[in-house]
Amino acid sequence: SPLLASCDTFRSGAVEQLNVHAKCLDVPLYHKGYAKDPSAVAKAAIDHAAQEGNDVVLVDTAGRMQNNVPLMKALSKLVVENDPDLVLFVCEALVGNDGMDQLFMFDKALSSGGHSRQIDGIVLTKFDTVSDKVGAALTMTHLTGAPVVFVGTGQKYNHLKKLGAQSVIKSIFT
């Protein structure tokens, strides 16, 4: 049973936004509000999940622009201190080369904390809105070695799809 952890303690409304999703999905939400250390919130959420019998903790962090050094450092600290089983990079398929810059800075931030951790996978949102959708997916996968785990193809929860060879081939020919 999953637990959502709201570790975006910077963006106004982030906790409330995640709470709406938690209620829609009937999944509990752990949060400590705003202006808190995201790493400490993640640790507390993991401890809470262990006490409550949740076997998966999904940690939502602040969106990171590649030039926002404090947020990138917070990401590295969260990963170093909490050693997650899976780290996913979420990016809009629309951003093109800027997405590659974001990806490299995200990966660099992960490894800056004195460890060699890199991303485990990529989630591309708005995959249904771009004509060069396969190019971004292939480039990101090729350059990082990390697979595109999911693509978002709409606004509903069931619009999060696995990206497989058949869907890529179909995308090329449609």
PDB file of C-alpha atoms in Angstrom:
ATOM      1  CA  SER A   1       0.000   0.000   0.000  1.00  0.00           C
ATOM      2  CA  PRO A   2       1.519   3.331  -1.063  1.00  0.00           C
ATOM      3  CA  LEU A   3       2.006   6.587   0.800  1.00  0.00           C
ATOM      4  CA  LEU A   4       2.500   9.928  -0.970  1.00  0.00           C
ATOM      5  CA  ALA A   5       5.067  12.234   0.617  1.00  0.00           C
ATOM      6  CA  SER A   6       4.813  15.931  -0.157  1.00  0.00           C
ATOM      7  CA  CYS A   7       8.429  17.072  -0.163  1.00  0.00           C
ATOM      8  CA  ASP A   8       7.877  20.131  -2.342  1.00  0.00           C
ATOM      9  CA  THR A   9       8.161  22.520   0.570  1.00  0.00           C
ATOM     10  CA  PHE A  10       9.008  25.516  -1.653  1.00  0.00           C
ATOM     11  CA  ARG A  11       6.150  26.037  -4.123  1.00  0.00           C
ATOM     12  CA  SER A  12       3.023  27.647  -2.764  1.00  0.00           C
ATOM     13  CA  GLY A  13       0.068  25.287  -3.155  1.00  0.00           C
ATOM     14  CA  ALA A  14       2.155  22.162  -3.769  1.00  0.00           C
ATOM     15  CA  VAL A  15       0.875  20.322  -0.676  1.00  0.00           C
ATOM     16  CA  GLU A  16      -2.731  21.171  -1.481  1.00  0.00           C
ATOM     17  CA  GLN A  17      -2.311  20.112  -5.106  1.00  0.00           C
ATOM     18  CA  LEU A  18      -0.830  16.749  -4.120  1.00  0.00           C
ATOM     19  CA  ASN A  19      -3.580  16.317  -1.518  1.00  0.00           C
ATOM     20  CA  VAL A  20      -6.215  16.613  -4.269  1.00  0.00           C
ATOM     21  CA  HIS A  21      -4.491  13.767  -6.154  1.00  0.00           C
ATOM     22  CA  ALA A  22      -4.128  11.694  -2.979  1.00  0.00           C
ATOM     23  CA  LYS A  23      -7.865  11.980  -2.310  1.00  0.00           C
ATOM     24  CA  CYS A  24      -8.769  11.116  -5.918  1.00  0.00           C
ATOM     25  CA  LEU A  25      -6.535   8.043  -5.756  1.00  0.00           C
ATOM     26  CA  ASP A  26      -7.545   7.157  -2.178  1.00  0.00           C
ATOM     27  CA  VAL A  27      -3.894   7.152  -1.101  1.00  0.00           C
ATOM     28  CA  PRO A  28      -2.703   8.662   2.189  1.00  0.00           C
ATOM     29  CA  LEU A  29      -0.597  11.824   2.073  1.00  0.00           C
ATOM     30  CA  TYR A  30       2.236  12.690   4.439  1.00  0.00           C
ATOM     31  CA  HIS A  31       3.319  16.333   4.688  1.00  0.00           C
ATOM     32  CA  LYS A  32       4.862  18.829   7.069  1.00  0.00           C
ATOM     33  CA  GLY A  33       3.796  22.000   5.268  1.00  0.00           C
ATOM     34  CA  TYR A  34       6.132  24.578   3.793  1.00  0.00           C
ATOM     35  CA  ALA A  35       9.615  26.012   4.430  1.00  0.00           C
ATOM     36  CA  LYS A  36      10.866  22.651   5.717  1.00  0.00           C
ATOM     37  CA  ASP A  37      13.902  20.584   4.737  1.00  0.00           C
ATOM     38  CA  PRO A  38      12.614  18.232   1.985  1.00  0.00           C
ATOM     39  CA  SER A  39      15.091  15.537   3.010  1.00  0.00           C
ATOM     40  CA  ALA A  40      13.865  15.579   6.610  1.00  0.00           C
ATOM     41  CA  VAL A  41      10.247  15.414   5.416  1.00  0.00           C
ATOM     42  CA  ALA A  42      11.098  12.409   3.209  1.00  0.00           C
ATOM     43  CA  LYS A  43      12.825  10.661   6.128  1.00  0.00           C
ATOM     44  CA  ALA A  44       9.853  11.320   8.408  1.00  0.00           C
ATOM     45  CA  ALA A  45       7.483  10.024   5.705  1.00  0.00           C
ATOM     46  CA  ILE A  46       9.516   6.824   5.330  1.00  0.00           C
ATOM     47  CA  ASP A  47       9.477   6.309   9.099  1.00  0.00           C
ATOM     48  CA  HIS A  48       5.717   7.018   9.192  1.00  0.00           C
ATOM     49  CA  ALA A  49       5.129   4.517   6.356  1.00  0.00           C
ATOM     50  CA  ALA A  50       7.030   1.824   8.238  1.00  0.00           C
ATOM     51  CA  GLN A  51       4.876   2.429  11.335  1.00  0.00           C
ATOM     52  CA  GLU A  52       1.626   2.439   9.347  1.00  0.00           C
ATOM     53  CA  GLY A  53       2.430  -0.595   7.174  1.00  0.00           C
ATOM     54  CA  ASN A  54       2.832   1.248   3.876  1.00  0.00           C
ATOM     55  CA  ASP A  55       5.268  -0.641   1.663  1.00  0.00           C
ATOM     56  CA  VAL A  56       5.922   2.097  -0.927  1.00  0.00           C
ATOM     57  CA  VAL A  57       6.615   5.801  -0.414  1.00  0.00           C
ATOM     58  CA  LEU A  58       6.263   8.047  -3.459  1.00  0.00           C
ATOM     59  CA  VAL A  59       8.233  11.215  -2.762  1.00  0.00           C
ATOM     60  CA  ASP A  60       7.121  14.305  -4.684  1.00  0.00           C
ATOM     61  CA  THR A  61       9.832  16.955  -4.827  1.00  0.00           C
ATOM     62  CA  ALA A  62       9.925  20.519  -6.106  1.00  0.00           C
ATOM     63  CA  GLY A  63      10.283  21.006  -9.832  1.00  0.00           C
ATOM     64  CA  ARG A  64      13.823  22.018 -10.592  1.00  0.00           C
ATOM     65  CA  MET A  65      15.049  24.462 -13.132  1.00  0.00           C
ATOM     66  CA  GLN A  66      18.612  23.521 -13.946  1.00  0.00           C
ATOM     67  CA  ASN A  67      19.894  26.933 -12.820  1.00  0.00           C
ATOM     68  CA  ASN A  68      18.236  26.848  -9.377  1.00  0.00           C
ATOM     69  CA  VAL A  69      21.231  25.821  -7.263  1.00  0.00           C
ATOM     70  CA  PRO A  70      19.448  25.646  -3.864  1.00  0.00           C
ATOM     71  CA  LEU A  71      16.757  23.299  -5.202  1.00  0.00           C
ATOM     72  CA  MET A  72      19.352  21.126  -6.946  1.00  0.00           C
ATOM     73  CA  LYS A  73      21.352  20.880  -3.690  1.00  0.00           C
ATOM     74  CA  ALA A  74      18.159  19.953  -1.828  1.00  0.00           C
ATOM     75  CA  LEU A  75      17.608  17.150  -4.344  1.00  0.00           C
ATOM     76  CA  SER A  76      21.105  15.768  -3.822  1.00  0.00           C
ATOM     77  CA  LYS A  77      20.719  15.933  -0.032  1.00  0.00           C
ATOM     78  CA  LEU A  78      17.367  14.129  -0.179  1.00  0.00           C
ATOM     79  CA  VAL A  79      18.845  11.301  -2.256  1.00  0.00           C
ATOM     80  CA  VAL A  80      22.016  10.972  -0.157  1.00  0.00           C
ATOM     81  CA  GLU A  81      20.167  10.965   3.167  1.00  0.00           C
ATOM     82  CA  ASN A  82      17.239   8.741   2.165  1.00  0.00           C
ATOM     83  CA  ASP A  83      18.803   6.349  -0.400  1.00  0.00           C
ATOM     84  CA  PRO A  84      15.649   5.792  -2.491  1.00  0.00           C
ATOM     85  CA  ASP A  85      15.112   2.553  -4.383  1.00  0.00           C
ATOM     86  CA  LEU A  86      14.112   4.439  -7.531  1.00  0.00           C
ATOM     87  CA  VAL A  87      14.798   7.966  -8.808  1.00  0.00           C
ATOM     88  CA  LEU A  88      12.740   9.161 -11.763  1.00  0.00           C
ATOM     89  CA  PHE A  89      13.379  12.328 -13.769  1.00  0.00           C
ATOM     90  CA  VAL A  90      10.092  13.928 -14.880  1.00  0.00           C
ATOM     91  CA  CYS A  91      10.222  16.240 -17.882  1.00  0.00           C
ATOM     92  CA  GLU A  92       7.832  17.722 -20.409  1.00  0.00           C
ATOM     93  CA  ALA A  93       8.354  16.268 -23.871  1.00  0.00           C
ATOM     94  CA  LEU A  94       7.749  19.783 -25.229  1.00  0.00           C
ATOM     95  CA  VAL A  95      10.934  21.379 -23.920  1.00  0.00           C
ATOM     96  CA  GLY A  96      13.359  19.983 -26.515  1.00  0.00           C
ATOM     97  CA  ASN A  97      17.036  20.722 -25.860  1.00  0.00           C
ATOM     98  CA  ASP A  98      16.176  22.446 -22.592  1.00  0.00           C
ATOM     99  CA  GLY A  99      14.993  19.047 -21.390  1.00  0.00           C
ATOM    100  CA  MET A 100      18.438  17.619 -22.043  1.00  0.00           C
ATOM    101  CA  ASP A 101      20.003  20.467 -20.034  1.00  0.00           C
ATOM    102  CA  GLN A 102      17.559  19.778 -17.194  1.00  0.00           C
ATOM    103  CA  LEU A 103      18.341  16.072 -17.328  1.00  0.00           C
ATOM    104  CA  PHE A 104      22.109  16.567 -17.184  1.00  0.00           C
ATOM    105  CA  MET A 105      21.845  19.043 -14.316  1.00  0.00           C
ATOM    106  CA  PHE A 106      19.465  16.717 -12.454  1.00  0.00           C
ATOM    107  CA  ASP A 107      21.934  13.852 -12.902  1.00  0.00           C
ATOM    108  CA  LYS A 108      24.835  16.105 -11.884  1.00  0.00           C
ATOM    109  CA  ALA A 109      22.967  17.213  -8.753  1.00  0.00           C
ATOM    110  CA  LEU A 110      22.328  13.593  -7.811  1.00  0.00           C
ATOM    111  CA  SER A 111      26.025  12.761  -7.990  1.00  0.00           C
ATOM    112  CA  SER A 112      27.226  15.971  -6.307  1.00  0.00           C
ATOM    113  CA  GLY A 113      26.567  14.708  -2.803  1.00  0.00           C
ATOM    114  CA  GLY A 114      29.634  12.470  -2.757  1.00  0.00           C
ATOM    115  CA  HIS A 115      27.990   9.427  -4.290  1.00  0.00           C
ATOM    116  CA  SER A 116      27.577   8.050  -7.790  1.00  0.00           C
ATOM    117  CA  ARG A 117      23.799   7.769  -7.875  1.00  0.00           C
ATOM    118  CA  GLN A 118      22.152   8.589 -11.199  1.00  0.00           C
ATOM    119  CA  ILE A 119      18.567   8.544 -12.377  1.00  0.00           C
ATOM    120  CA  ASP A 120      16.899   5.171 -12.784  1.00  0.00           C
ATOM    121  CA  GLY A 121      14.306   6.223 -15.326  1.00  0.00           C
ATOM    122  CA  ILE A 122      12.576   9.014 -17.184  1.00  0.00           C
ATOM    123  CA  VAL A 123       8.925  10.094 -17.257  1.00  0.00           C
ATOM    124  CA  LEU A 124       7.992  12.280 -20.234  1.00  0.00           C
ATOM    125  CA  THR A 125       4.796  14.287 -19.830  1.00  0.00           C
ATOM    126  CA  LYS A 126       2.779  15.894 -22.637  1.00  0.00           C
ATOM    127  CA  PHE A 127       4.055  13.138 -24.932  1.00  0.00           C
ATOM    128  CA  ASP A 128       0.868  13.352 -26.978  1.00  0.00           C
ATOM    129  CA  THR A 129       1.368  17.008 -27.907  1.00  0.00           C
ATOM    130  CA  VAL A 130       4.665  16.982 -29.803  1.00  0.00           C
ATOM    131  CA  SER A 131       5.479  15.837 -33.310  1.00  0.00           C
ATOM    132  CA  ASP A 132       9.094  14.930 -32.500  1.00  0.00           C
ATOM    133  CA  LYS A 133       8.092  12.858 -29.488  1.00  0.00           C
ATOM    134  CA  VAL A 134      10.187   9.822 -30.309  1.00  0.00           C
ATOM    135  CA  GLY A 135      13.345  11.902 -30.786  1.00  0.00           C
ATOM    136  CA  ALA A 136      13.326  13.291 -27.241  1.00  0.00           C
ATOM    137  CA  ALA A 137      12.701   9.853 -25.765  1.00  0.00           C
ATOM    138  CA  LEU A 138      15.461   8.201 -27.782  1.00  0.00           C
ATOM    139  CA  THR A 139      17.994  10.968 -27.123  1.00  0.00           C
ATOM    140  CA  MET A 140      17.411  11.022 -23.360  1.00  0.00           C
ATOM    141  CA  THR A 141      17.625   7.247 -23.152  1.00  0.00           C
ATOM    142  CA  HIS A 142      20.723   7.069 -25.334  1.00  0.00           C
ATOM    143  CA  LEU A 143      22.629   9.764 -23.439  1.00  0.00           C
ATOM    144  CA  THR A 144      21.795   8.546 -19.921  1.00  0.00           C
ATOM    145  CA  GLY A 145      21.286   4.821 -20.331  1.00  0.00           C
ATOM    146  CA  ALA A 146      18.069   5.253 -18.327  1.00  0.00           C
ATOM    147  CA  PRO A 147      14.823   3.982 -19.856  1.00  0.00           C
ATOM    148  CA  VAL A 148      11.735   6.074 -20.448  1.00  0.00           C
ATOM    149  CA  VAL A 149       9.533   4.359 -17.886  1.00  0.00           C
ATOM    150  CA  PHE A 150       6.273   6.213 -18.517  1.00  0.00           C
ATOM    151  CA  VAL A 151       4.848   8.806 -20.874  1.00  0.00           C
ATOM    152  CA  GLY A 152       1.953  11.083 -20.091  1.00  0.00           C
ATOM    153  CA  THR A 153      -0.555  11.268 -22.925  1.00  0.00           C
ATOM    154  CA  GLY A 154      -3.307  13.336 -21.320  1.00  0.00           C
ATOM    155  CA  GLN A 155      -4.688  14.774 -18.099  1.00  0.00           C
ATOM    156  CA  LYS A 156      -6.184  11.667 -16.473  1.00  0.00           C
ATOM    157  CA  TYR A 157      -4.431   9.101 -14.294  1.00  0.00           C
ATOM    158  CA  ASN A 158      -4.948   6.343 -16.855  1.00  0.00           C
ATOM    159  CA  HIS A 159      -3.129   8.506 -19.425  1.00  0.00           C
ATOM    160  CA  LEU A 160       0.194   7.564 -17.844  1.00  0.00           C
ATOM    161  CA  LYS A 161       1.429   4.800 -20.149  1.00  0.00           C
ATOM    162  CA  LYS A 162       4.422   2.520 -20.358  1.00  0.00           C
ATOM    163  CA  LEU A 163       6.612   3.296 -23.328  1.00  0.00           C
ATOM    164  CA  GLY A 164       7.452   0.184 -25.306  1.00  0.00           C
ATOM    165  CA  ALA A 165       8.921  -0.629 -28.692  1.00  0.00           C
ATOM    166  CA  GLN A 166       5.495  -1.157 -30.261  1.00  0.00           C
ATOM    167  CA  SER A 167       4.243   2.246 -29.152  1.00  0.00           C
ATOM    168  CA  VAL A 168       7.400   3.931 -30.476  1.00  0.00           C
ATOM    169  CA  ILE A 169       7.027   2.221 -33.850  1.00  0.00           C
ATOM    170  CA  LYS A 170       3.341   3.141 -33.983  1.00  0.00           C
ATOM    171  CA  SER A 171       4.225   6.753 -33.094  1.00  0.00           C
ATOM    172  CA  ILE A 172       6.736   6.982 -35.938  1.00  0.00           C
ATOM    173  CA  PHE A 173       4.152   5.899 -38.500  1.00  0.00           C
ATOM    174  CA  THR A 174       1.198   7.991 -37.275  1.00  0.00           C
TER     175      THR A 174
END
